Amino acid sequence: MVQQEWSDPALSDRLAAVREGVADACRAAGRPDEDVTLIVVTKFHPPELVRALAGFGVRDVGENRHQEAQAKAEALSDLDLHWHFIGQLQTKKARQAARYARSIHSIDRTRLVDALTELERPVDVFLQVNMTDDPGRGGVLPAELSALAEHTLGNPSLTLRGIMAVAPLDEEPARAFARLADYSAQVRAVAPAATAISAGMTHDYVEAIAAGATHLRIGSAITGNRPDPR
């Protein structure tokens, strides 16, 4: 099959601008650039865009829909990419996601941990915390976070890297990420090596970096507007 080239001359400029913004935020926070992993979220975009990003040095790619992520990973299997699954994951799809995703950022219940036993290869995981008052939102409630961390440590197929969250829209990002730093300390009390914080998107990555985020999930600022979902 002939690979189509992605025609968006501004893609490299947008990527460079975000990389520069991340570097500036790291300097302002007194942190080295290497502390932060930039994950480019490519939801609804075709594999050709991911291939173009790889040509610009991108290796960390984020997806939040399993079926789409699985198809892209297969189409781009010739590339050395680190696929991050960042969306809500059905228990019955967990093992399938673990075949292509090196990292899963949305672990939020013990049943999901148990579904990821005896994997073909180890997978890095982040515990997603619900930072809202809505129990229907994705993420474990803060009061249940330590117990979930302990349960995750009991699964030898998983490496607990840290926590993940989305800042609530009705709260200042800096305040929300300060709370997230406290939740990170809560997890580290159980799992000292789980130091990573997956937080920060296009509109709030500067505040996330200032609060200690190690993994940013940035989409449209790099990829451009999303096409209509198929």
Short mmCIF file of C-alpha atoms in Angstrom, two decimals:
data_model
loop_
_atom_site.label_atom_id
_atom_site.label_comp_id
_atom_site.label_asym_id
_atom_site.label_seq_id
_atom_site.Cartn_x
_atom_site.Cartn_y
_atom_site.Cartn_z
CA MET A 1 0.00 0.00 0.00
CA VAL A 2 1.37 3.42 -0.95
CA GLN A 3 1.63 5.75 2.03
CA GLN A 4 0.07 9.14 1.50
CA GLU A 5 1.97 12.18 2.69
CA TRP A 6 0.34 14.60 5.11
CA SER A 7 -0.09 18.03 3.56
CA ASP A 8 -0.04 20.61 6.33
CA PRO A 9 2.94 22.95 6.06
CA ALA A 10 2.08 24.56 9.39
CA LEU A 11 2.34 21.31 11.37
CA SER A 12 6.05 21.64 12.04
CA ASP A 13 5.63 25.28 13.06
CA ARG A 14 2.87 24.45 15.56
CA LEU A 15 4.94 21.62 17.01
CA ALA A 16 7.97 23.90 17.33
CA ALA A 17 5.87 26.59 19.03
CA VAL A 18 4.54 24.15 21.64
CA ARG A 19 7.99 22.71 22.26
CA GLU A 20 9.29 26.24 22.79
CA GLY A 21 6.38 27.01 25.13
CA VAL A 22 7.11 23.88 27.16
CA ALA A 23 10.79 24.80 27.38
CA ASP A 24 9.91 28.32 28.55
CA ALA A 25 7.51 26.96 31.19
CA CYS A 26 10.17 24.54 32.43
CA ARG A 27 12.71 27.35 32.77
CA ALA A 28 10.19 29.51 34.64
CA ALA A 29 9.54 26.60 37.02
CA GLY A 30 13.25 25.93 37.51
CA ARG A 31 12.99 22.50 35.91
CA PRO A 32 15.05 20.92 33.10
CA ASP A 33 13.26 20.27 29.81
CA GLU A 34 14.03 16.55 30.11
CA ASP A 35 11.69 16.33 33.09
CA VAL A 36 8.66 16.69 30.82
CA THR A 37 7.37 14.28 28.17
CA LEU A 38 5.25 15.87 25.47
CA ILE A 39 2.50 13.47 24.33
CA VAL A 40 0.85 14.56 21.09
CA VAL A 41 -2.83 13.62 21.13
CA THR A 42 -4.00 12.67 17.63
CA LYS A 43 -7.68 11.82 18.20
CA PHE A 44 -9.69 11.72 14.94
CA HIS A 45 -6.60 12.46 12.85
CA PRO A 46 -5.39 9.90 10.29
CA PRO A 47 -2.22 7.81 10.52
CA GLU A 48 -0.56 10.03 7.91
CA LEU A 49 -0.50 12.92 10.38
CA VAL A 50 1.17 10.72 13.01
CA ARG A 51 3.74 9.62 10.46
CA ALA A 52 4.48 13.25 9.66
CA LEU A 53 4.91 14.00 13.37
CA ALA A 54 7.32 11.08 13.66
CA GLY A 55 9.35 12.70 10.91
CA PHE A 56 9.69 15.74 13.17
CA GLY A 57 10.97 13.63 16.05
CA VAL A 58 7.72 12.89 17.90
CA ARG A 59 7.76 9.48 19.58
CA ASP A 60 5.03 9.83 22.23
CA VAL A 61 1.50 9.69 20.80
CA GLY A 62 -1.76 9.73 22.75
CA GLU A 63 -5.15 8.27 21.83
CA ASN A 64 -8.36 8.02 23.82
CA ARG A 65 -10.50 5.71 21.67
CA HIS A 66 -9.43 2.08 21.63
CA GLN A 67 -10.68 1.12 18.19
CA GLU A 68 -9.03 4.13 16.58
CA ALA A 69 -5.81 3.69 18.53
CA GLN A 70 -5.57 0.01 17.66
CA ALA A 71 -5.99 0.71 13.94
CA LYS A 72 -3.39 3.50 13.95
CA ALA A 73 -0.86 1.43 15.87
CA GLU A 74 -1.24 -1.37 13.33
CA ALA A 75 -0.96 1.00 10.36
CA LEU A 76 2.19 2.58 11.83
CA SER A 77 3.82 -0.56 13.20
CA ASP A 78 7.00 0.20 11.25
CA LEU A 79 7.60 3.30 13.41
CA ASP A 80 9.18 3.30 16.86
CA LEU A 81 6.32 5.02 18.68
CA HIS A 82 5.32 5.03 22.34
CA TRP A 83 1.54 4.82 22.33
CA HIS A 84 -0.21 6.29 25.37
CA PHE A 85 -3.84 5.31 25.94
CA ILE A 86 -5.42 8.28 27.73
CA GLY A 87 -9.18 7.70 27.46
CA GLN A 88 -11.69 5.73 29.46
CA LEU A 89 -11.03 2.03 28.96
CA GLN A 90 -13.61 -0.73 29.07
CA THR A 91 -12.51 -3.70 31.15
CA LYS A 92 -13.23 -6.11 28.29
CA LYS A 93 -10.95 -4.09 25.97
CA ALA A 94 -8.08 -3.69 28.43
CA ARG A 95 -5.93 -6.59 27.26
CA GLN A 96 -6.34 -5.53 23.64
CA ALA A 97 -5.17 -2.01 24.49
CA ALA A 98 -2.17 -3.39 26.33
CA ARG A 99 -0.95 -5.02 23.12
CA TYR A 100 -0.13 -1.68 21.50
CA ALA A 101 -0.09 0.84 24.37
CA ARG A 102 3.10 1.03 26.37
CA SER A 103 1.36 3.35 28.84
CA ILE A 104 -2.25 3.51 30.04
CA HIS A 105 -3.15 6.75 31.80
CA SER A 106 -6.73 5.95 32.83
CA ILE A 107 -6.59 3.24 35.50
CA ASP A 108 -9.47 4.08 37.83
CA ARG A 109 -10.82 0.83 39.33
CA THR A 110 -9.60 -2.49 40.67
CA ARG A 111 -11.48 -4.47 38.00
CA LEU A 112 -9.43 -2.75 35.33
CA VAL A 113 -6.21 -3.58 37.18
CA ASP A 114 -7.30 -7.22 37.45
CA ALA A 115 -8.10 -7.35 33.72
CA LEU A 116 -4.45 -6.48 32.98
CA THR A 117 -2.84 -9.55 34.53
CA GLU A 118 -0.35 -11.87 32.82
CA LEU A 119 0.28 -9.54 29.90
CA GLU A 120 2.62 -10.31 27.02
CA ARG A 121 4.85 -7.43 28.17
CA PRO A 122 4.81 -5.01 31.13
CA VAL A 123 2.76 -1.84 30.79
CA ASP A 124 3.26 1.50 32.53
CA VAL A 125 0.10 2.78 34.19
CA PHE A 126 -1.16 6.02 35.73
CA LEU A 127 -4.05 6.19 38.19
CA GLN A 128 -6.66 8.65 36.97
CA VAL A 129 -8.07 10.86 39.72
CA ASN A 130 -11.53 12.42 39.52
CA MET A 131 -11.02 16.04 40.54
CA THR A 132 -14.69 17.01 40.30
CA ASP A 133 -17.73 16.49 42.52
CA ASP A 134 -19.36 14.38 39.83
CA PRO A 135 -18.93 10.66 40.63
CA GLY A 136 -19.95 9.85 37.06
CA ARG A 137 -16.77 11.39 35.65
CA GLY A 138 -13.80 9.19 34.86
CA GLY A 139 -11.26 8.66 37.61
CA VAL A 140 -11.01 7.22 41.07
CA LEU A 141 -12.23 9.34 43.95
CA PRO A 142 -9.35 10.82 45.98
CA ALA A 143 -10.45 8.92 49.11
CA GLU A 144 -9.97 5.63 47.24
CA LEU A 145 -6.67 6.52 45.60
CA SER A 146 -4.29 4.90 48.09
CA ALA A 147 -6.22 1.63 48.06
CA LEU A 148 -6.13 1.55 44.25
CA ALA A 149 -2.39 2.21 44.30
CA GLU A 150 -1.85 -0.70 46.69
CA HIS A 151 -3.95 -2.97 44.50
CA THR A 152 -2.02 -1.94 41.39
CA LEU A 153 1.30 -2.71 43.05
CA GLY A 154 0.10 -6.28 43.46
CA ASN A 155 -0.04 -6.80 39.68
CA PRO A 156 3.42 -7.76 38.34
CA SER A 157 2.35 -6.98 34.76
CA LEU A 158 1.93 -3.30 35.61
CA THR A 159 4.46 -0.62 36.53
CA LEU A 160 2.78 2.15 38.51
CA ARG A 161 4.26 5.37 37.18
CA GLY A 162 2.06 7.92 38.96
CA ILE A 163 -1.25 9.72 38.57
CA MET A 164 -3.28 11.44 35.86
CA ALA A 165 -6.05 14.02 35.93
CA VAL A 166 -7.89 16.66 33.94
CA ALA A 167 -8.30 20.02 35.66
CA PRO A 168 -11.99 20.93 36.17
CA LEU A 169 -13.20 23.64 33.82
CA ASP A 170 -14.73 25.65 36.67
CA GLU A 171 -11.51 25.82 38.72
CA GLU A 172 -8.33 27.79 38.18
CA PRO A 173 -5.74 25.37 36.74
CA ALA A 174 -3.05 26.39 39.23
CA ARG A 175 -5.32 25.59 42.17
CA ALA A 176 -6.43 22.29 40.66
CA PHE A 177 -2.88 21.18 39.93
CA ALA A 178 -1.82 22.10 43.46
CA ARG A 179 -4.43 19.61 44.67
CA LEU A 180 -3.12 17.09 42.17
CA ALA A 181 0.38 17.45 43.62
CA ASP A 182 -1.09 16.51 47.01
CA TYR A 183 -2.69 13.43 45.47
CA SER A 184 0.66 12.52 43.95
CA ALA A 185 2.23 12.65 47.42
CA GLN A 186 -0.57 10.38 48.65
CA VAL A 187 0.30 7.78 46.01
CA ARG A 188 4.05 8.09 46.65
CA ALA A 189 3.44 7.24 50.30
CA VAL A 190 2.27 3.85 49.05
CA ALA A 191 4.50 3.58 45.96
CA PRO A 192 7.62 5.77 46.31
CA ALA A 193 8.69 5.18 42.70
CA ALA A 194 5.35 6.46 41.30
CA THR A 195 6.56 10.02 40.82
CA ALA A 196 5.03 10.85 37.43
CA ILE A 197 2.13 13.28 36.99
CA SER A 198 0.18 13.21 33.73
CA ALA A 199 -1.54 16.58 33.55
CA GLY A 200 -1.74 19.66 31.38
CA MET A 201 -3.31 20.22 27.99
CA THR A 202 -3.23 23.01 25.42
CA HIS A 203 -4.85 25.63 27.66
CA ASP A 204 -3.19 24.81 30.99
CA TYR A 205 0.15 23.09 30.43
CA VAL A 206 2.11 26.05 31.83
CA GLU A 207 0.34 25.76 35.19
CA ALA A 208 0.72 21.99 35.09
CA ILE A 209 4.48 22.24 34.61
CA ALA A 210 4.72 24.73 37.48
CA ALA A 211 2.93 22.19 39.70
CA GLY A 212 5.25 19.32 38.77
CA ALA A 213 3.62 17.64 35.76
CA THR A 214 5.92 15.20 33.98
CA HIS A 215 3.65 14.21 31.07
CA LEU A 216 1.65 16.70 29.00
CA ARG A 217 -1.23 15.68 26.72
CA ILE A 218 -1.49 18.27 23.94
CA GLY A 219 -3.60 17.92 20.83
CA SER A 220 -5.06 20.70 18.69
CA ALA A 221 -2.30 23.23 19.44
CA ILE A 222 -0.04 20.87 17.47
CA THR A 223 -2.31 18.87 15.18
CA GLY A 224 -4.70 21.67 14.24
CA ASN A 225 -8.47 21.41 14.35
CA ARG A 226 -9.81 17.90 14.58
CA PRO A 227 -11.67 16.55 11.55
CA ASP A 228 -15.21 15.35 12.05
CA PRO A 229 -15.23 11.96 13.82
CA ARG A 230 -15.78 9.02 11.53
#
